[in-house]
């Protein structure tokens, strides 16, 4: 059964007190539904609060927004995959466009982070997506495939089969501009084709989420597009009532 993924990336919002209040309200609005996969990516400082608030709700997974590629060491301010796992996270976002374009992370570093997540037993959700100028130059496929191939280069095929992917066109993130369902579908199909070339039919089971200005109004049509297996949502996941209505889509 296809179980759409609804992933909330809170970015740098919701410290522990806000996270606790959010979940109290959200859980009052959202009853367990076996036909959906729910994920939360809170800021690291709120991770244990979120895990604690969800201890009766094992149906909802929690992950970190970023990890370092080393397991430990002198990396002030960083967070390792084994530490995130130890704190109860089961997932990690890797290669989010804000990591790539605000913090200058390279494809090579992204690949090392995917490998670190897999090593620690975290499911990586690898994010790929083109910038506006790349889209205007007609390079969308090229960029997405480059990021995808590089991102999975340091893990074995069986590990790739357990990952999640997210296509987030940079020009659609936080801008109110959304890819049309047809555009999203076309790129998701490119990603799926590439994964199938490596994994064969197993690639059918890898969730590919769309992200970029998803809201209550467009969630349904995006989810109906072929090869769109879920949504990775920033701004519209910050309000408990709004997010609970999106996850009931
Ligand atoms: P918005 O939903 O705010 O556009 O953010 C998308 C995103 O970057 C999720 O990871």
mmCIF file of C-alpha atoms and ligand atoms in Angstrom:
data_model
loop_
_atom_site.group_PDB
_atom_site.id
_atom_site.type_symbol
_atom_site.label_atom_id
_atom_site.label_comp_id
_atom_site.label_asym_id
_atom_site.label_seq_id
_atom_site.Cartn_x
_atom_site.Cartn_y
_atom_site.Cartn_z
ATOM 1 C CA UNK A 1 0.000 0.000 0.000
ATOM 2 C CA UNK A 2 1.325 3.444 -0.900
ATOM 3 C CA UNK A 3 1.652 5.488 2.291
ATOM 4 C CA UNK A 4 2.269 9.140 1.496
ATOM 5 C CA UNK A 5 4.959 10.857 3.551
ATOM 6 C CA UNK A 6 4.206 14.131 5.303
ATOM 7 C CA UNK A 7 7.454 15.646 6.538
ATOM 8 C CA UNK A 8 7.646 18.841 8.562
ATOM 9 C CA UNK A 9 10.953 20.697 8.358
ATOM 10 C CA UNK A 10 10.748 23.352 11.056
ATOM 11 C CA UNK A 11 14.098 24.883 10.050
ATOM 12 C CA UNK A 12 15.170 27.417 12.749
ATOM 13 C CA UNK A 13 11.725 27.645 14.360
ATOM 14 C CA UNK A 14 10.142 26.161 17.487
ATOM 15 C CA UNK A 15 12.490 25.914 20.445
ATOM 16 C CA UNK A 16 11.604 23.388 23.169
ATOM 17 C CA UNK A 17 8.660 25.341 24.678
ATOM 18 C CA UNK A 18 7.070 26.073 21.301
ATOM 19 C CA UNK A 19 7.709 22.492 20.160
ATOM 20 C CA UNK A 20 5.959 21.089 23.222
ATOM 21 C CA UNK A 21 2.968 23.410 22.771
ATOM 22 C CA UNK A 22 2.805 22.613 19.043
ATOM 23 C CA UNK A 23 2.685 18.867 19.657
ATOM 24 C CA UNK A 24 0.095 19.134 22.380
ATOM 25 C CA UNK A 25 -2.178 20.941 19.944
ATOM 26 C CA UNK A 26 -1.229 18.820 16.913
ATOM 27 C CA UNK A 27 -1.851 15.493 18.662
ATOM 28 C CA UNK A 28 -5.285 16.722 19.706
ATOM 29 C CA UNK A 29 -6.050 17.256 16.011
ATOM 30 C CA UNK A 30 -4.358 14.216 14.481
ATOM 31 C CA UNK A 31 -5.437 10.668 15.292
ATOM 32 C CA UNK A 32 -3.145 7.820 14.233
ATOM 33 C CA UNK A 33 -3.613 6.904 10.568
ATOM 34 C CA UNK A 34 -1.891 3.802 9.228
ATOM 35 C CA UNK A 35 -2.187 5.060 5.639
ATOM 36 C CA UNK A 36 0.292 7.917 6.246
ATOM 37 C CA UNK A 37 3.896 8.372 7.300
ATOM 38 C CA UNK A 38 4.542 11.418 9.438
ATOM 39 C CA UNK A 39 7.969 12.874 10.064
ATOM 40 C CA UNK A 40 9.162 15.852 12.070
ATOM 41 C CA UNK A 41 12.515 17.562 11.614
ATOM 42 C CA UNK A 42 12.750 19.975 14.561
ATOM 43 C CA UNK A 43 15.827 22.075 15.345
ATOM 44 C CA UNK A 44 18.381 19.928 17.209
ATOM 45 C CA UNK A 45 17.797 21.791 20.487
ATOM 46 C CA UNK A 46 14.148 20.642 20.422
ATOM 47 C CA UNK A 47 14.829 17.055 19.361
ATOM 48 C CA UNK A 48 14.460 15.411 22.772
ATOM 49 C CA UNK A 49 11.377 17.490 23.601
ATOM 50 C CA UNK A 50 9.724 16.332 20.372
ATOM 51 C CA UNK A 51 10.725 12.704 20.917
ATOM 52 C CA UNK A 52 9.440 12.883 24.475
ATOM 53 C CA UNK A 53 6.143 14.471 23.392
ATOM 54 C CA UNK A 54 5.696 11.680 20.832
ATOM 55 C CA UNK A 55 6.584 8.738 23.066
ATOM 56 C CA UNK A 56 3.031 7.406 22.899
ATOM 57 C CA UNK A 57 3.000 7.902 19.131
ATOM 58 C CA UNK A 58 5.492 5.480 17.633
ATOM 59 C CA UNK A 59 3.734 6.003 14.285
ATOM 60 C CA UNK A 60 5.455 9.386 13.968
ATOM 61 C CA UNK A 61 9.186 9.530 13.209
ATOM 62 C CA UNK A 62 11.594 12.257 14.222
ATOM 63 C CA UNK A 63 14.808 13.334 12.533
ATOM 64 C CA UNK A 64 17.510 15.962 12.598
ATOM 65 C CA UNK A 65 17.887 18.660 9.948
ATOM 66 C CA UNK A 66 21.610 18.197 9.503
ATOM 67 C CA UNK A 67 24.504 16.042 10.703
ATOM 68 C CA UNK A 68 28.273 16.148 10.434
ATOM 69 C CA UNK A 69 30.014 13.516 8.312
ATOM 70 C CA UNK A 70 32.370 12.491 11.129
ATOM 71 C CA UNK A 71 31.088 10.442 14.060
ATOM 72 C CA UNK A 72 32.910 12.573 16.662
ATOM 73 C CA UNK A 73 35.721 15.052 17.005
ATOM 74 C CA UNK A 74 36.713 18.684 17.362
ATOM 75 C CA UNK A 75 33.866 20.225 15.349
ATOM 76 C CA UNK A 76 32.446 22.961 17.554
ATOM 77 C CA UNK A 77 28.751 23.512 17.044
ATOM 78 C CA UNK A 78 28.215 20.335 15.031
ATOM 79 C CA UNK A 79 26.099 17.271 15.670
ATOM 80 C CA UNK A 80 26.985 13.697 14.696
ATOM 81 C CA UNK A 81 24.717 10.979 13.357
ATOM 82 C CA UNK A 82 25.454 8.549 16.253
ATOM 83 C CA UNK A 83 24.536 11.298 18.748
ATOM 84 C CA UNK A 84 21.283 12.004 16.936
ATOM 85 C CA UNK A 85 20.530 8.264 16.945
ATOM 86 C CA UNK A 86 21.372 8.041 20.642
ATOM 87 C CA UNK A 87 18.927 10.889 21.345
ATOM 88 C CA UNK A 88 16.178 8.919 19.595
ATOM 89 C CA UNK A 89 16.190 10.347 16.062
ATOM 90 C CA UNK A 90 15.623 7.805 13.312
ATOM 91 C CA UNK A 91 16.067 10.100 10.305
ATOM 92 C CA UNK A 92 18.286 12.905 9.009
ATOM 93 C CA UNK A 93 17.716 15.486 6.327
ATOM 94 C CA UNK A 94 20.815 15.688 4.170
ATOM 95 C CA UNK A 95 21.692 18.201 1.461
ATOM 96 C CA UNK A 96 18.820 20.573 2.096
ATOM 97 C CA UNK A 97 19.166 23.540 -0.247
ATOM 98 C CA UNK A 98 19.758 25.885 2.688
ATOM 99 C CA UNK A 99 22.714 23.718 3.714
ATOM 100 C CA UNK A 100 23.995 23.730 0.150
ATOM 101 C CA UNK A 101 23.414 27.365 -0.744
ATOM 102 C CA UNK A 102 23.468 29.292 2.548
ATOM 103 C CA UNK A 103 26.212 27.234 4.206
ATOM 104 C CA UNK A 104 28.108 26.226 1.076
ATOM 105 C CA UNK A 105 27.917 22.445 1.469
ATOM 106 C CA UNK A 106 29.283 20.558 -1.502
ATOM 107 C CA UNK A 107 28.034 17.394 -3.211
ATOM 108 C CA UNK A 108 31.044 15.610 -1.730
ATOM 109 C CA UNK A 109 30.167 16.659 1.826
ATOM 110 C CA UNK A 110 26.531 15.745 1.234
ATOM 111 C CA UNK A 111 27.605 12.254 0.140
ATOM 112 C CA UNK A 112 29.713 11.862 3.289
ATOM 113 C CA UNK A 113 26.734 12.908 5.407
ATOM 114 C CA UNK A 114 24.482 10.346 3.700
ATOM 115 C CA UNK A 115 27.109 7.707 4.462
ATOM 116 C CA UNK A 116 27.381 8.888 8.100
ATOM 117 C CA UNK A 117 23.605 8.669 8.521
ATOM 118 C CA UNK A 118 23.488 5.139 7.100
ATOM 119 C CA UNK A 119 26.423 4.070 9.311
ATOM 120 C CA UNK A 120 24.583 5.289 12.398
ATOM 121 C CA UNK A 121 21.295 3.628 11.456
ATOM 122 C CA UNK A 122 19.497 6.843 10.525
ATOM 123 C CA UNK A 123 17.351 6.965 7.380
ATOM 124 C CA UNK A 124 18.671 9.822 5.262
ATOM 125 C CA UNK A 125 16.248 11.988 3.316
ATOM 126 C CA UNK A 126 18.495 13.331 0.569
ATOM 127 C CA UNK A 127 17.321 16.662 -0.850
ATOM 128 C CA UNK A 128 18.046 17.763 -4.408
ATOM 129 C CA UNK A 129 16.841 20.703 -6.463
ATOM 130 C CA UNK A 130 17.874 23.345 -8.955
ATOM 131 C CA UNK A 131 18.255 27.102 -8.495
ATOM 132 C CA UNK A 132 16.224 29.538 -10.567
ATOM 133 C CA UNK A 133 19.121 30.427 -12.895
ATOM 134 C CA UNK A 134 19.817 26.728 -13.457
ATOM 135 C CA UNK A 135 16.171 26.175 -14.329
ATOM 136 C CA UNK A 136 16.208 29.131 -16.713
ATOM 137 C CA UNK A 137 19.281 27.707 -18.422
ATOM 138 C CA UNK A 138 17.390 24.430 -18.908
ATOM 139 C CA UNK A 139 19.699 22.576 -16.518
ATOM 140 C CA UNK A 140 17.126 21.209 -14.066
ATOM 141 C CA UNK A 141 17.650 17.547 -14.954
ATOM 142 C CA UNK A 142 21.384 17.936 -15.116
ATOM 143 C CA UNK A 143 21.587 19.489 -11.648
ATOM 144 C CA UNK A 144 19.153 17.082 -10.025
ATOM 145 C CA UNK A 145 20.914 14.042 -11.474
ATOM 146 C CA UNK A 146 24.331 15.392 -10.501
ATOM 147 C CA UNK A 147 23.192 15.945 -6.914
ATOM 148 C CA UNK A 148 21.466 12.570 -6.775
ATOM 149 C CA UNK A 149 24.394 10.574 -8.199
ATOM 150 C CA UNK A 150 26.884 12.391 -5.987
ATOM 151 C CA UNK A 151 24.653 12.104 -2.903
ATOM 152 C CA UNK A 152 24.384 8.321 -3.066
ATOM 153 C CA UNK A 153 27.937 7.665 -4.246
ATOM 154 C CA UNK A 154 29.298 6.620 -0.851
ATOM 155 C CA UNK A 155 26.639 4.079 0.120
ATOM 156 C CA UNK A 156 25.900 0.548 -1.057
ATOM 157 C CA UNK A 157 22.846 -0.142 -3.235
ATOM 158 C CA UNK A 158 21.035 -1.975 -0.406
ATOM 159 C CA UNK A 159 21.356 1.205 1.714
ATOM 160 C CA UNK A 160 20.097 3.371 -1.145
ATOM 161 C CA UNK A 161 17.002 1.194 -1.156
ATOM 162 C CA UNK A 162 16.195 2.284 2.413
ATOM 163 C CA UNK A 163 16.610 6.033 1.815
ATOM 164 C CA UNK A 164 14.070 8.736 1.135
ATOM 165 C CA UNK A 165 14.487 11.469 -1.465
ATOM 166 C CA UNK A 166 13.120 14.978 -1.689
ATOM 167 C CA UNK A 167 12.940 17.193 -4.763
ATOM 168 C CA UNK A 168 12.895 20.808 -3.654
ATOM 169 C CA UNK A 169 13.401 23.357 -6.428
ATOM 170 C CA UNK A 170 15.260 26.206 -4.729
ATOM 171 C CA UNK A 171 13.142 28.867 -6.456
ATOM 172 C CA UNK A 172 10.013 27.374 -4.862
ATOM 173 C CA UNK A 173 11.269 27.312 -1.272
ATOM 174 C CA UNK A 174 9.653 29.943 0.911
ATOM 175 C CA UNK A 175 8.703 31.999 -2.139
ATOM 176 C CA UNK A 176 5.026 31.130 -2.566
ATOM 177 C CA UNK A 177 5.911 29.765 -6.031
ATOM 178 C CA UNK A 178 5.191 26.057 -6.333
ATOM 179 C CA UNK A 179 6.222 23.675 -9.087
ATOM 180 C CA UNK A 180 3.136 22.552 -10.993
ATOM 181 C CA UNK A 181 2.163 18.944 -10.270
ATOM 182 C CA UNK A 182 3.228 18.129 -13.848
ATOM 183 C CA UNK A 183 6.664 19.737 -13.372
ATOM 184 C CA UNK A 184 7.186 17.977 -10.058
ATOM 185 C CA UNK A 185 6.046 14.709 -11.563
ATOM 186 C CA UNK A 186 8.464 15.036 -14.487
ATOM 187 C CA UNK A 187 11.483 15.534 -12.235
ATOM 188 C CA UNK A 188 10.377 12.821 -9.822
ATOM 189 C CA UNK A 189 10.202 10.471 -12.807
ATOM 190 C CA UNK A 190 13.786 11.394 -13.713
ATOM 191 C CA UNK A 191 14.877 10.604 -10.160
ATOM 192 C CA UNK A 192 12.926 7.322 -10.172
ATOM 193 C CA UNK A 193 14.448 6.299 -13.507
ATOM 194 C CA UNK A 194 17.951 6.876 -12.163
ATOM 195 C CA UNK A 195 17.195 4.903 -8.986
ATOM 196 C CA UNK A 196 15.722 2.075 -11.062
ATOM 197 C CA UNK A 197 18.890 1.929 -13.127
ATOM 198 C CA UNK A 198 20.763 1.154 -9.892
ATOM 199 C CA UNK A 199 18.232 -0.855 -7.905
ATOM 200 C CA UNK A 200 15.753 -2.223 -10.404
ATOM 201 C CA UNK A 201 12.154 -2.563 -9.259
ATOM 202 C CA UNK A 202 13.147 -1.968 -5.616
ATOM 203 C CA UNK A 203 13.382 1.711 -6.523
ATOM 204 C CA UNK A 204 9.595 1.805 -6.791
ATOM 205 C CA UNK A 205 9.419 1.672 -2.991
ATOM 206 C CA UNK A 206 11.690 4.675 -2.372
ATOM 207 C CA UNK A 207 9.553 7.649 -1.338
ATOM 208 C CA UNK A 208 10.287 10.791 -3.367
ATOM 209 C CA UNK A 209 8.816 13.851 -1.648
ATOM 210 C CA UNK A 210 8.174 17.240 -3.170
ATOM 211 C CA UNK A 211 8.993 20.418 -1.258
ATOM 212 C CA UNK A 212 8.655 24.122 -1.997
ATOM 213 C CA UNK A 213 5.748 26.341 -0.894
ATOM 214 C CA UNK A 214 3.418 23.453 -0.168
ATOM 215 C CA UNK A 215 0.257 24.625 1.593
ATOM 216 C CA UNK A 216 -3.272 23.512 2.373
ATOM 217 C CA UNK A 217 -4.443 24.656 -1.032
ATOM 218 C CA UNK A 218 -1.962 22.739 -3.195
ATOM 219 C CA UNK A 219 -1.077 19.677 -1.075
ATOM 220 C CA UNK A 220 -3.747 17.442 -2.544
ATOM 221 C CA UNK A 221 -3.006 18.074 -6.235
ATOM 222 C CA UNK A 222 0.735 17.699 -5.680
ATOM 223 C CA UNK A 223 0.186 14.384 -3.911
ATOM 224 C CA UNK A 224 -1.971 13.145 -6.752
ATOM 225 C CA UNK A 225 0.843 13.676 -9.264
ATOM 226 C CA UNK A 226 2.536 10.484 -10.367
ATOM 227 C CA UNK A 227 5.800 9.657 -8.604
ATOM 228 C CA UNK A 228 5.077 12.260 -5.898
ATOM 229 C CA UNK A 229 5.077 10.074 -2.794
ATOM 230 C CA UNK A 230 4.999 12.747 -0.145
ATOM 231 C CA UNK A 231 5.560 16.349 0.853
ATOM 232 C CA UNK A 232 8.436 18.065 2.650
ATOM 233 C CA UNK A 233 7.017 21.223 4.132
ATOM 234 C CA UNK A 234 8.614 24.254 5.771
ATOM 235 C CA UNK A 235 6.445 27.302 6.513
ATOM 236 C CA UNK A 236 3.087 25.521 6.400
ATOM 237 C CA UNK A 237 4.243 22.957 8.975
ATOM 238 C CA UNK A 238 4.783 25.543 11.714
ATOM 239 C CA UNK A 239 1.182 25.985 12.715
ATOM 240 C CA UNK A 240 -0.297 22.923 14.472
ATOM 241 C CA UNK A 241 -3.810 23.318 13.155
ATOM 242 C CA UNK A 242 -2.705 24.078 9.592
ATOM 243 C CA UNK A 243 -0.250 21.175 9.571
ATOM 244 C CA UNK A 244 -2.832 18.763 10.957
ATOM 245 C CA UNK A 245 -5.165 19.700 8.135
ATOM 246 C CA UNK A 246 -2.390 19.121 5.546
ATOM 247 C CA UNK A 247 -1.512 15.702 6.961
ATOM 248 C CA UNK A 248 -5.151 14.696 6.706
ATOM 249 C CA UNK A 249 -5.070 15.476 2.965
HETATM 250 P P1 LIG B 1 8.622 26.003 2.395
HETATM 251 O O1 LIG B 1 7.539 24.979 2.531
HETATM 252 O O2 LIG B 1 8.611 27.052 3.481
HETATM 253 O O3 LIG B 1 8.686 26.579 1.012
HETATM 254 O O4 LIG B 1 10.019 25.223 2.617
HETATM 255 C C1 LIG B 1 10.259 24.064 1.896
HETATM 256 C C2 LIG B 1 11.458 23.405 2.460
HETATM 257 O O5 LIG B 1 12.568 23.862 2.309
HETATM 258 C C3 LIG B 1 11.233 22.181 3.266
HETATM 259 O O6 LIG B 1 12.438 21.519 3.500
#
